[in-house]
Short mmCIF file of C-alpha atoms in Angstrom, two decimals:
data_model
loop_
_atom_site.label_atom_id
_atom_site.label_comp_id
_atom_site.label_asym_id
_atom_site.label_seq_id
_atom_site.Cartn_x
_atom_site.Cartn_y
_atom_site.Cartn_z
CA MET C 1 155.26 -61.41 48.45
CA LYS C 2 152.25 -63.47 49.69
CA LYS C 3 154.39 -65.88 51.71
CA GLU C 4 156.32 -63.19 53.62
CA MET C 5 152.93 -61.59 54.58
CA GLN C 6 151.50 -65.05 55.55
CA HIS C 7 154.96 -65.75 57.62
CA SER C 8 154.16 -62.40 59.18
CA LEU C 9 150.68 -62.88 60.00
CA VAL C 10 151.29 -66.32 61.53
CA THR C 11 154.09 -65.10 63.65
CA THR C 12 151.76 -62.20 65.00
CA THR C 13 149.04 -64.72 65.75
CA LEU C 14 151.40 -67.12 67.34
CA LEU C 15 152.59 -64.75 69.89
CA LEU C 16 148.87 -63.78 70.61
CA VAL C 17 148.21 -67.46 71.27
CA TYR C 18 151.36 -67.61 73.27
CA ALA C 19 150.47 -64.49 75.32
CA CYS C 20 146.91 -65.63 76.07
CA THR C 21 148.28 -69.11 77.07
CA LEU C 22 150.18 -67.48 79.83
CA CYS C 23 147.47 -65.74 81.02
CA CYS C 24 144.61 -67.74 80.74
CA GLY C 25 145.88 -71.45 80.83
CA PHE C 26 143.27 -71.77 77.90
CA THR C 27 140.34 -72.04 80.63
CA ARG C 28 137.29 -70.64 78.32
CA PHE C 29 140.14 -69.18 76.23
CA SER C 30 138.77 -67.20 72.92
CA LEU C 31 141.33 -68.60 70.54
CA PRO C 32 142.48 -66.36 67.84
CA ILE C 33 142.78 -68.24 64.52
CA LEU C 34 144.17 -66.72 61.34
CA CYS C 35 142.93 -67.64 58.00
CA ARG C 36 145.76 -69.31 56.36
CA ARG C 37 146.34 -66.40 53.69
CA ASP C 38 145.71 -63.11 54.63
CA VAL C 39 142.48 -62.54 56.79
CA LEU C 40 142.24 -62.82 60.57
CA PHE C 41 139.07 -64.59 61.75
CA THR C 42 138.24 -65.64 65.46
CA SER C 43 136.44 -68.79 66.39
CA HIS C 44 134.86 -69.18 70.03
CA VAL C 45 133.34 -71.97 71.42
CA LYS C 46 131.83 -72.84 74.94
CA SER C 47 134.48 -74.73 77.00
CA ILE C 48 133.67 -78.33 78.15
CA THR C 49 135.80 -80.26 81.04
CA THR C 50 136.59 -84.06 80.60
CA THR C 51 137.33 -86.17 83.85
CA SER C 52 139.90 -87.98 81.97
CA SER C 53 143.11 -87.79 84.19
CA ARG C 54 145.32 -87.99 81.21
CA ARG C 55 144.13 -84.71 79.96
CA LYS C 56 144.73 -82.91 83.11
CA HIS C 57 147.78 -80.95 81.61
CA ALA C 58 146.38 -81.15 77.88
CA ILE C 59 147.50 -77.50 77.20
CA TYR C 60 150.57 -76.20 79.26
CA GLN C 61 149.69 -73.99 81.88
CA THR C 62 151.89 -73.92 85.30
CA ASP C 63 149.97 -72.67 88.28
CA LYS C 64 152.44 -71.57 90.70
CA SER C 65 149.75 -70.39 93.48
CA GLN C 66 149.64 -73.79 94.58
CA GLU C 67 152.54 -75.32 96.57
CA THR C 68 154.20 -78.28 95.46
CA GLU C 69 156.50 -80.29 97.45
CA GLU C 70 160.02 -80.16 95.75
CA PRO C 71 161.74 -83.31 95.75
CA CYS C 72 165.62 -83.37 96.28
CA ILE C 73 166.44 -84.37 92.45
CA ARG C 74 169.10 -83.30 89.74
CA LEU C 75 168.49 -82.96 85.91
CA GLU C 76 170.40 -83.76 83.21
CA ALA C 77 169.59 -83.43 79.59
CA SER C 78 171.17 -86.60 78.16
CA SER C 79 170.16 -86.90 74.42
CA PHE C 80 168.86 -84.11 71.81
CA PHE C 81 167.17 -85.39 68.39
CA GLY C 82 166.44 -83.01 65.48
CA VAL C 83 168.18 -79.97 67.32
CA ASP C 84 171.02 -78.07 65.87
CA ASN C 85 173.88 -76.51 67.72
CA ASP C 86 172.34 -72.98 67.66
CA GLU C 87 169.02 -74.52 69.04
CA LEU C 88 170.83 -76.39 71.77
CA THR C 89 172.01 -73.35 73.57
CA HIS C 90 168.49 -71.97 73.60
CA LEU C 91 167.28 -75.07 74.71
CA LEU C 92 169.72 -75.31 77.57
CA GLU C 93 168.81 -71.95 78.68
CA ALA C 94 165.19 -72.68 78.86
CA ILE C 95 165.59 -75.65 80.92
CA SER C 96 168.19 -74.26 83.29
CA GLY C 97 165.99 -71.20 83.76
CA VAL C 98 163.17 -73.30 84.91
CA CYS C 99 165.37 -75.23 86.98
CA ASP C 100 166.64 -72.10 88.79
CA GLU C 101 163.04 -70.75 89.18
CA TYR C 102 162.24 -73.94 91.12
CA GLY C 103 165.63 -74.35 92.69
CA VAL C 104 166.46 -77.83 91.01
CA GLN C 105 170.05 -78.39 90.13
CA PHE C 106 170.54 -79.06 86.29
CA ASP C 107 173.63 -80.34 84.82
CA HIS C 108 174.32 -78.38 81.85
CA THR C 109 177.07 -80.73 80.16
CA THR C 110 175.99 -82.32 77.15
CA SER C 111 177.79 -84.86 75.50
CA THR C 112 178.50 -84.20 71.61
CA SER C 113 177.93 -87.74 71.00
CA ASN C 114 174.19 -87.63 72.00
CA ILE C 115 173.19 -84.63 69.61
CA PHE C 116 171.61 -85.66 66.68
CA PRO C 117 170.76 -82.69 64.45
CA SER C 118 168.37 -84.41 62.08
CA SER C 119 164.77 -84.94 62.84
CA GLN C 120 164.33 -88.63 63.75
CA PRO C 121 161.00 -89.90 61.75
CA SER C 122 158.76 -92.37 64.06
CA THR C 123 158.51 -95.79 62.70
CA SER C 124 155.28 -96.29 64.48
CA VAL C 125 153.73 -92.76 64.07
CA PRO C 126 153.57 -91.27 60.78
CA GLY C 127 154.04 -87.63 60.92
CA ALA C 128 155.66 -87.27 64.09
CA LEU C 129 158.33 -84.59 64.08
CA GLY C 130 161.02 -86.10 65.90
CA ARG C 131 162.38 -83.13 67.75
CA VAL C 132 162.97 -84.66 71.44
CA VAL C 133 164.89 -83.94 74.14
CA ILE C 134 165.64 -86.58 76.75
CA ILE C 135 165.98 -85.34 80.24
CA ASP C 136 167.52 -87.80 82.97
CA VAL C 137 165.85 -87.43 86.35
CA HIS C 138 168.67 -88.25 89.09
CA GLY C 139 167.66 -89.10 92.79
CA ALA C 140 164.12 -90.37 91.73
CA ALA C 141 164.38 -94.14 92.15
CA ASP C 142 161.23 -94.09 94.48
CA MET C 143 159.24 -91.60 92.51
CA ASN C 144 156.72 -92.15 89.77
CA ILE C 145 157.76 -89.58 87.11
CA ASP C 146 154.43 -89.99 85.23
CA GLU C 147 152.39 -89.39 88.41
CA SER C 148 154.73 -86.45 89.71
CA ASP C 149 152.93 -83.35 89.86
CA PHE C 150 156.27 -81.55 90.39
CA ILE C 151 157.80 -83.25 87.32
CA THR C 152 154.67 -82.01 85.23
CA GLU C 153 155.31 -78.38 86.34
CA LEU C 154 158.58 -78.33 85.29
CA LYS C 155 157.79 -79.92 81.91
CA ASN C 156 154.74 -77.30 81.38
CA GLY C 157 157.17 -74.24 82.53
CA MET C 158 160.24 -75.46 80.34
CA SER C 159 157.64 -75.91 77.53
CA GLN C 160 156.42 -72.52 77.75
CA GLN C 161 159.94 -71.14 77.78
CA ILE C 162 160.79 -73.21 74.65
CA ASP C 163 157.79 -71.82 73.03
CA GLY C 164 158.94 -68.11 73.88
CA TYR C 165 162.13 -68.88 71.59
CA LEU C 166 160.17 -70.59 69.10
CA TYR C 167 157.88 -67.38 68.55
CA SER C 168 161.01 -64.97 68.45
CA GLY C 169 162.42 -67.19 65.62
CA GLN C 170 165.18 -68.67 67.75
CA LEU C 171 163.92 -72.39 67.09
CA SER C 172 162.53 -73.64 64.01
CA GLN C 173 159.50 -76.09 65.67
CA PRO C 174 158.28 -76.95 69.06
CA VAL C 175 160.49 -79.76 70.79
CA LEU C 176 159.10 -82.78 73.04
CA LEU C 177 160.67 -83.00 76.29
CA ALA C 178 160.84 -86.93 77.70
CA PHE C 179 161.49 -86.94 81.45
CA GLN C 180 162.96 -90.55 82.61
CA CYS C 181 164.25 -92.03 85.68
CA ALA C 182 168.26 -91.88 85.11
CA ALA C 183 168.39 -95.19 86.87
CA ALA C 184 165.90 -97.06 84.54
CA LYS C 185 166.76 -98.40 80.89
CA SER C 186 166.79 -95.72 78.26
CA ALA C 187 163.64 -95.60 76.34
CA THR C 188 164.14 -95.40 72.42
CA LEU C 189 162.71 -92.55 70.51
CA ASP C 190 159.72 -94.31 69.26
CA ASP C 191 158.94 -95.33 72.70
CA ILE C 192 158.97 -91.79 73.68
CA ILE C 193 156.97 -90.62 71.00
CA GLU C 194 154.17 -93.36 71.37
CA LYS C 195 154.01 -92.74 74.99
CA GLU C 196 153.17 -89.10 74.37
CA VAL C 197 150.81 -90.27 71.85
CA ARG C 198 149.20 -92.56 74.16
CA ASP C 199 149.08 -90.46 77.41
CA TYR C 200 147.28 -87.65 75.53
CA GLY C 201 145.00 -89.41 73.12
CA LEU C 202 146.37 -87.72 70.02
CA ARG C 203 145.57 -90.95 67.72
CA ASP C 204 142.57 -92.62 69.46
CA GLY C 205 140.70 -93.75 66.63
CA VAL C 206 136.95 -93.53 66.69
CA THR C 207 136.37 -96.16 64.07
CA ARG C 208 138.43 -98.91 64.82
CA GLY C 209 136.81 -102.22 63.59
CA ALA C 210 134.70 -100.77 61.13
CA ALA C 211 133.44 -102.96 58.42
CA GLN C 212 135.42 -102.80 54.68
CA ALA C 213 133.63 -100.59 52.36
CA ASN C 214 132.47 -101.41 48.76
CA HIS C 215 134.22 -98.90 46.40
CA ASP C 216 131.33 -98.99 44.12
CA ASP C 217 129.04 -98.19 47.10
CA ALA C 218 127.18 -94.69 45.59
CA SER C 219 126.87 -93.40 49.29
CA PHE C 220 130.53 -92.83 49.32
CA ILE C 221 130.59 -90.79 45.92
CA PRO C 222 130.13 -87.08 46.44
CA SER C 223 127.66 -84.96 44.46
CA ARG C 224 130.19 -82.18 44.54
CA HIS C 225 133.84 -81.29 45.03
CA ILE C 226 134.82 -77.60 45.26
CA LYS C 227 138.40 -76.20 45.86
CA VAL C 228 139.12 -72.79 47.18
CA ASP C 229 141.74 -70.58 48.43
CA GLY C 230 144.61 -71.63 46.53
CA ALA C 231 148.09 -70.31 47.37
CA MET C 232 151.81 -71.30 47.16
CA ILE C 233 152.71 -72.65 50.71
CA GLN C 234 155.77 -74.24 51.83
CA THR C 235 156.71 -77.70 51.58
CA ILE C 236 157.76 -79.13 54.48
CA GLU C 237 159.35 -82.38 53.56
CA SER C 238 161.59 -80.14 51.40
CA PRO C 239 162.94 -77.20 52.96
CA GLY C 240 163.04 -73.82 50.78
CA GLN C 241 160.51 -75.37 48.12
CA SER C 242 156.99 -74.49 47.65
CA HIS C 243 153.94 -76.01 45.95
CA PHE C 244 150.37 -74.73 44.96
CA ASP C 245 147.76 -75.94 47.72
CA THR C 246 144.09 -75.45 47.78
CA SER C 247 141.22 -76.36 50.58
CA SER C 248 138.36 -78.69 49.81
CA VAL C 249 134.58 -78.67 50.40
CA ILE C 250 133.11 -82.19 49.50
CA ILE C 251 129.27 -82.51 49.42
CA PHE C 252 127.73 -86.05 49.93
CA ASP C 253 124.10 -86.62 49.85
CA ASN C 254 123.38 -90.31 50.24
CA ILE C 255 125.97 -90.86 52.83
CA VAL C 256 122.99 -90.78 55.83
CA ASP C 257 119.66 -92.69 55.32
CA ASP C 258 116.72 -90.90 56.91
CA SER C 259 116.54 -93.34 59.93
CA LEU C 260 119.93 -92.36 60.82
CA ARG C 261 119.55 -88.75 60.29
CA ARG C 262 116.28 -89.00 62.16
CA ARG C 263 118.00 -90.84 65.27
CA LEU C 264 120.97 -87.90 64.96
CA LEU C 265 118.39 -85.38 65.35
CA ASN C 266 117.07 -86.88 68.25
CA VAL C 267 120.71 -86.95 69.87
CA VAL C 268 120.88 -83.31 69.23
CA LYS C 269 117.33 -82.60 70.78
CA GLY C 270 118.13 -84.77 73.88
CA TYR C 271 115.44 -87.34 73.12
CA PRO C 272 115.63 -91.26 73.00
CA GLU C 273 116.94 -92.12 69.73
CA ASP C 274 113.52 -93.89 68.60
CA ALA C 275 111.24 -91.01 69.44
CA THR C 276 109.07 -89.87 67.14
CA GLY C 277 108.02 -86.05 66.44
CA ASP C 278 108.84 -83.49 69.21
CA ILE C 279 107.96 -85.19 72.23
CA PHE C 280 108.99 -82.25 74.72
CA TRP C 281 109.11 -79.15 73.05
CA ASP C 282 107.60 -77.46 69.86
CA ASP C 283 110.74 -75.86 68.47
CA VAL C 284 108.85 -74.98 65.21
CA LYS C 285 106.58 -72.58 67.38
CA ASP C 286 108.88 -71.69 69.92
CA GLY C 287 112.38 -72.13 68.70
CA PRO C 288 115.35 -74.12 70.44
CA ASN C 289 114.37 -75.97 73.89
CA PRO C 290 116.04 -73.61 76.67
CA ASP C 291 116.77 -76.88 78.48
CA ARG C 292 119.23 -78.08 75.86
CA TRP C 293 120.25 -74.90 73.96
CA ALA C 294 121.30 -71.48 75.43
CA ARG C 295 121.73 -67.88 74.15
CA GLY C 296 125.26 -67.15 73.53
CA GLY C 297 126.43 -70.88 73.91
CA LEU C 298 128.17 -70.68 70.57
CA MET C 299 129.65 -67.61 68.95
CA ASP C 300 131.56 -67.59 65.49
CA VAL C 301 133.48 -64.41 66.38
CA VAL C 302 134.39 -62.93 69.40
CA ASP C 303 131.50 -60.44 70.62
CA SER C 304 131.41 -57.51 73.29
CA LYS C 305 129.25 -59.84 75.17
CA SER C 306 130.64 -62.74 77.36
CA ASP C 307 129.44 -66.05 76.30
CA GLU C 308 128.15 -66.40 79.89
CA GLU C 309 125.27 -63.64 79.09
CA GLU C 310 121.76 -65.01 78.26
CA ASP C 311 121.34 -62.66 75.43
CA GLY C 312 124.34 -63.62 73.20
CA PRO C 313 124.08 -63.64 69.55
CA CYS C 314 123.10 -67.07 68.72
CA TRP C 315 121.95 -70.52 70.04
CA GLY C 316 124.49 -73.20 71.16
CA LEU C 317 124.50 -76.05 73.16
CA THR C 318 124.60 -75.86 77.02
CA ASP C 319 127.75 -77.60 78.66
CA ASP C 320 125.47 -80.48 79.61
CA ALA C 321 124.11 -81.09 76.24
CA VAL C 322 127.80 -81.03 74.81
CA MET C 323 129.01 -83.34 77.26
CA ASP C 324 126.01 -85.97 76.39
CA ILE C 325 126.96 -85.91 72.75
CA CYS C 326 130.62 -85.94 73.17
CA PHE C 327 131.00 -88.42 75.85
CA ASN C 328 127.84 -90.75 76.27
CA ASP C 329 126.90 -93.90 74.49
CA HIS C 330 124.92 -93.13 71.53
CA SER C 331 124.26 -95.74 68.87
CA ALA C 332 123.70 -93.22 66.23
CA VAL C 333 126.98 -91.30 66.63
CA LYS C 334 128.73 -94.58 66.38
CA GLU C 335 127.08 -95.55 63.15
CA PHE C 336 127.90 -92.39 61.58
CA GLU C 337 131.29 -92.57 62.61
CA ALA C 338 131.49 -96.11 61.28
CA LYS C 339 130.39 -94.86 57.96
CA LEU C 340 133.19 -92.28 58.02
CA GLY C 341 135.62 -95.01 59.12
CA GLN C 342 134.60 -96.91 55.59
CA LEU C 343 134.51 -93.52 53.72
CA PHE C 344 138.26 -92.71 54.93
CA GLU C 345 139.63 -96.17 55.31
CA ASP C 346 142.86 -95.16 54.10
CA PHE C 347 143.27 -93.12 57.57
CA ILE C 348 143.04 -93.49 61.27
CA ILE C 349 140.26 -91.39 62.26
CA THR C 350 140.10 -89.38 65.49
CA THR C 351 138.20 -86.54 66.94
CA LEU C 352 139.83 -83.59 67.81
CA PRO C 353 141.81 -84.48 71.14
CA GLU C 354 141.84 -81.93 74.05
CA ALA C 355 145.39 -82.04 73.62
CA VAL C 356 145.28 -79.93 70.47
CA LEU C 357 143.32 -76.65 71.39
CA GLY C 358 142.32 -77.51 75.03
CA ASP C 359 139.01 -77.73 76.38
CA CYS C 360 137.78 -74.66 75.23
CA VAL C 361 136.84 -76.38 71.89
CA SER C 362 134.52 -79.80 71.76
CA PRO C 363 135.10 -82.56 69.40
CA ILE C 364 131.33 -82.79 68.71
CA THR C 365 129.07 -80.07 68.43
CA ALA C 366 125.71 -78.97 67.29
CA ASN C 367 124.23 -75.93 65.54
CA ALA C 368 120.51 -74.42 65.81
CA PRO C 369 120.64 -70.95 63.85
CA CYS C 370 117.24 -69.17 63.84
CA HIS C 371 116.20 -66.19 62.19
CA GLY C 372 117.76 -62.84 63.67
CA ASP C 373 121.18 -64.67 64.83
CA SER C 374 124.48 -63.01 63.65
CA PHE C 375 127.53 -64.97 62.13
CA ASP C 376 130.67 -64.16 60.93
CA PHE C 377 133.20 -65.84 58.88
CA HIS C 378 135.79 -68.07 60.80
CA ILE C 379 138.41 -71.12 60.48
CA ASP C 380 137.58 -74.31 62.88
CA ALA C 381 141.43 -74.73 63.29
CA ASP C 382 144.91 -74.84 61.51
CA PRO C 383 147.52 -77.17 62.06
CA MET C 384 150.04 -74.22 61.51
CA GLN C 385 148.72 -72.13 64.36
CA VAL C 386 148.06 -74.73 67.12
CA PRO C 387 148.99 -73.64 70.61
CA PRO C 388 151.70 -74.73 72.93
CA SER C 389 150.57 -78.41 73.58
CA PRO C 390 151.67 -82.00 73.55
CA TRP C 391 150.14 -82.17 69.96
CA ALA C 392 152.37 -79.47 68.63
CA ASP C 393 155.45 -80.80 70.44
CA VAL C 394 154.71 -84.26 68.81
CA PHE C 395 153.47 -83.15 65.62
CA GLY C 396 154.95 -79.86 64.86
CA ARG C 397 153.25 -76.84 63.20
CA TYR C 398 152.69 -77.54 59.47
CA PRO C 399 150.28 -76.28 56.53
CA ASN C 400 147.24 -78.57 56.47
CA ARG C 401 147.20 -81.40 53.85
CA SER C 402 150.92 -81.68 54.27
CA LYS C 403 152.69 -85.00 53.13
CA GLU C 404 152.20 -87.50 55.95
CA LYS C 405 151.00 -84.87 58.53
CA PRO C 406 147.61 -85.23 59.91
CA ARG C 407 144.97 -83.56 57.91
CA PHE C 408 142.47 -81.52 60.15
CA VAL C 409 138.83 -81.73 58.60
CA SER C 410 135.11 -80.77 59.80
CA VAL C 411 132.17 -82.79 58.79
CA LEU C 412 128.58 -80.93 59.01
CA LEU C 413 125.58 -82.79 58.76
CA TYR C 414 122.20 -81.42 58.16
CA LEU C 415 119.52 -82.86 60.51
CA ASN C 416 116.06 -81.36 60.04
CA ASP C 417 113.39 -83.41 58.66
CA ASP C 418 112.64 -80.88 55.77
CA TRP C 419 113.93 -77.58 54.74
CA ALA C 420 112.13 -75.53 52.53
CA GLU C 421 114.41 -73.41 50.12
CA GLU C 422 112.93 -70.21 50.92
CA TRP C 423 113.73 -70.68 54.33
CA GLY C 424 117.56 -69.94 53.36
CA ALA C 425 120.32 -70.57 56.02
CA PRO C 426 122.88 -71.98 53.59
CA THR C 427 126.66 -72.70 54.90
CA LYS C 428 128.84 -70.07 52.78
CA PHE C 429 132.60 -70.64 52.05
CA LEU C 430 134.76 -67.90 51.11
CA ASP C 431 137.99 -67.58 48.92
CA PRO C 432 140.00 -64.93 50.71
CA PRO C 433 142.18 -63.38 47.98
CA THR C 434 139.19 -62.75 45.74
CA GLN C 435 136.20 -62.46 48.19
CA GLU C 436 134.22 -64.96 46.20
CA CYS C 437 131.77 -67.32 48.02
CA TYR C 438 130.35 -70.74 47.33
CA GLU C 439 127.01 -71.58 49.25
CA VAL C 440 125.89 -74.86 50.47
CA PHE C 441 121.89 -75.21 50.83
CA PRO C 442 120.90 -77.61 53.96
CA GLN C 443 119.10 -80.63 52.75
CA PRO C 444 118.15 -83.45 55.10
CA GLY C 445 120.64 -85.74 55.58
CA ARG C 446 123.36 -83.93 53.45
CA CYS C 447 126.93 -84.27 54.58
CA VAL C 448 129.49 -81.65 54.05
CA ILE C 449 133.31 -82.52 54.61
CA MET C 450 135.44 -79.31 54.82
CA ASP C 451 139.20 -78.62 55.55
CA GLN C 452 139.31 -76.69 58.94
CA ASP C 453 141.48 -73.85 57.59
CA ILE C 454 138.77 -72.86 55.31
CA SER C 455 136.85 -69.52 56.01
CA HIS C 456 133.19 -70.21 56.11
CA THR C 457 129.93 -69.23 58.09
CA VAL C 458 126.63 -70.11 58.95
CA VAL C 459 123.97 -68.05 57.54
CA ALA C 460 120.70 -67.33 59.53
CA PRO C 461 117.44 -68.56 58.29
CA ARG C 462 114.97 -66.03 56.60
CA LYS C 463 111.93 -64.31 58.07
CA GLU C 464 109.95 -67.06 56.37
CA ALA C 465 111.50 -69.78 58.51
CA GLY C 466 109.77 -68.39 61.55
CA LYS C 467 111.32 -69.45 64.84
CA ARG C 468 112.06 -73.07 63.41
CA PRO C 469 116.08 -73.73 64.28
CA ARG C 470 118.16 -75.07 61.06
CA TYR C 471 119.79 -78.01 63.07
CA SER C 472 123.15 -79.70 62.15
CA MET C 473 125.77 -81.69 64.11
CA VAL C 474 129.57 -80.72 63.41
CA TRP C 475 132.32 -83.25 64.18
CA LYS C 476 136.02 -81.96 64.31
CA LEU C 477 138.15 -84.83 63.25
CA ILE C 478 141.69 -85.16 62.37
CA LEU C 479 142.93 -87.69 59.69
CA HIS C 480 146.11 -89.55 60.57
CA PRO C 481 148.41 -91.21 57.92
CA LYS C 482 148.52 -95.00 58.31
CA LYS C 483 151.95 -95.06 56.45
CA ALA C 484 154.89 -93.30 56.18
CA GLY C 485 155.11 -90.67 53.12
CA GLN C 486 151.46 -91.00 52.73
CA ASP C 487 149.93 -88.08 50.20
CA MET C 488 147.20 -86.41 52.39
CA THR C 489 145.64 -84.23 49.45
CA ASP C 490 143.67 -87.17 48.16
CA LEU C 491 140.51 -88.34 50.17
CA SER C 492 138.95 -90.47 47.62
CA CYS C 493 140.70 -93.51 49.06
CA GLY C 494 141.00 -95.27 45.83
CA ARG C 495 137.71 -94.15 44.44
CA GLU C 496 138.89 -91.23 42.43
CA LYS C 497 137.67 -92.45 39.10
CA LEU C 498 134.05 -92.28 40.44
CA TRP C 499 134.65 -88.90 42.28
CA PRO C 500 133.60 -85.87 40.31
CA GLU C 501 136.04 -83.33 38.70
CA PRO C 502 136.57 -80.83 41.46
CA GLU C 503 135.04 -77.30 40.62
CA LEU C 504 137.79 -74.35 41.24
CA LEU C 505 136.37 -71.19 42.78
CA GLY C 506 138.46 -67.89 42.97
CA SER C 507 142.03 -68.31 43.60
CA ALA C 508 141.95 -72.04 43.16
CA ILE C 509 141.63 -71.42 39.61
CA GLN C 510 145.25 -70.98 39.37
CA GLN C 511 145.90 -74.59 39.87
CA GLU C 512 145.15 -74.83 36.25
CA LEU C 513 147.25 -72.10 35.22
#
């Protein structure tokens, strides 16, 4: 019964995402995100814009308001991987419909020798879905297909049509469309997947070259490990089977020393990393610096007020501050990310690429809740519910922590120099089936690592805190497997004997039954 309810709610949410994609193009888009069980929440974050040209079309959108010169070409779907005969019909309809719309000739004839119903695993990108349609472009000898805005429009339009079939249940998973010049040497499936991953930065590691960690290093031993939100979920590598799954909250109290914590706090405040004290603004007396923070800059749930209004519900970084933290060179940020690389040495660590949720969600951000702010439960992301995007085409949609599939985690780091218990402001984690909550109290340098599909909320400081903000930084990360068939449920990376036994909350207790 729970699985049927989960499927129905996920389908409804994906339909909402699809409709909003068509209408909004994910520009400052408020993304509806469903708790992976049975509670609907919403996450909304101010958008940022990168200047990287490869991310120009990170989220599929077609703007027909701008005239594009249509070259004289003919398309032919030459090979299908991971697609059965029933799905083939819908894919040909989607491709043909967009070609008709743009006045492009499309060859419908498809040789059965080029149809491979089984998904083809990538040998170089573990976790890749392996559902690919290769489209040959005839008459394009002088065209740079990769740089053609017209080909990009065609691809995006086809991808939107394909997602329409996906949400109606006529396709089981997204499909990667690969355009290639018919006169050129045919690319291998691995070549195609690697190119898509490279073009959109889907596996750009942030910790390459990090020194190997000492497994006995106490800083990599968590203080507590909590499991929540237990349920039976689909086992993607074994169709028709299911298994019991839980999300994790892992607390580290020694991974960041006081010097690094102070430097990261200065990064958040916009100060030089070696600054001492509040050199520009007294936030204990006056609250967050308005040159760095804006009311309504960050909301956990959709509010009746726009995030453009100055009197929104809580403080968030300005767009310039988000750009600074995410894309400028900060040695403290690099040092912390190097520590994450040592902690998670069995994985390739990336910050959330724009090609997953669009530019509405920044890969690194910061929070400054103050007394009187309002928050609600939400999740950060769920790979089962990602919108139409290059990410979905390569990796598909799947339950978080699935075998060999990239795992979505967030890292929360508390940054204040001191924080008294009477000031409150814990982070609360919800177990939706039982409505039980687990609270993590902020301590200077405390690091909380959580699955992104956990329902959680900031709690505003109490009146006793005055106007002082409770500062924290948040990294939205994806942990990629380094090898085929890798178990993605174990984050201890060989330290399991040193880690504490997990504490089971609410529905997670079923794991022992």
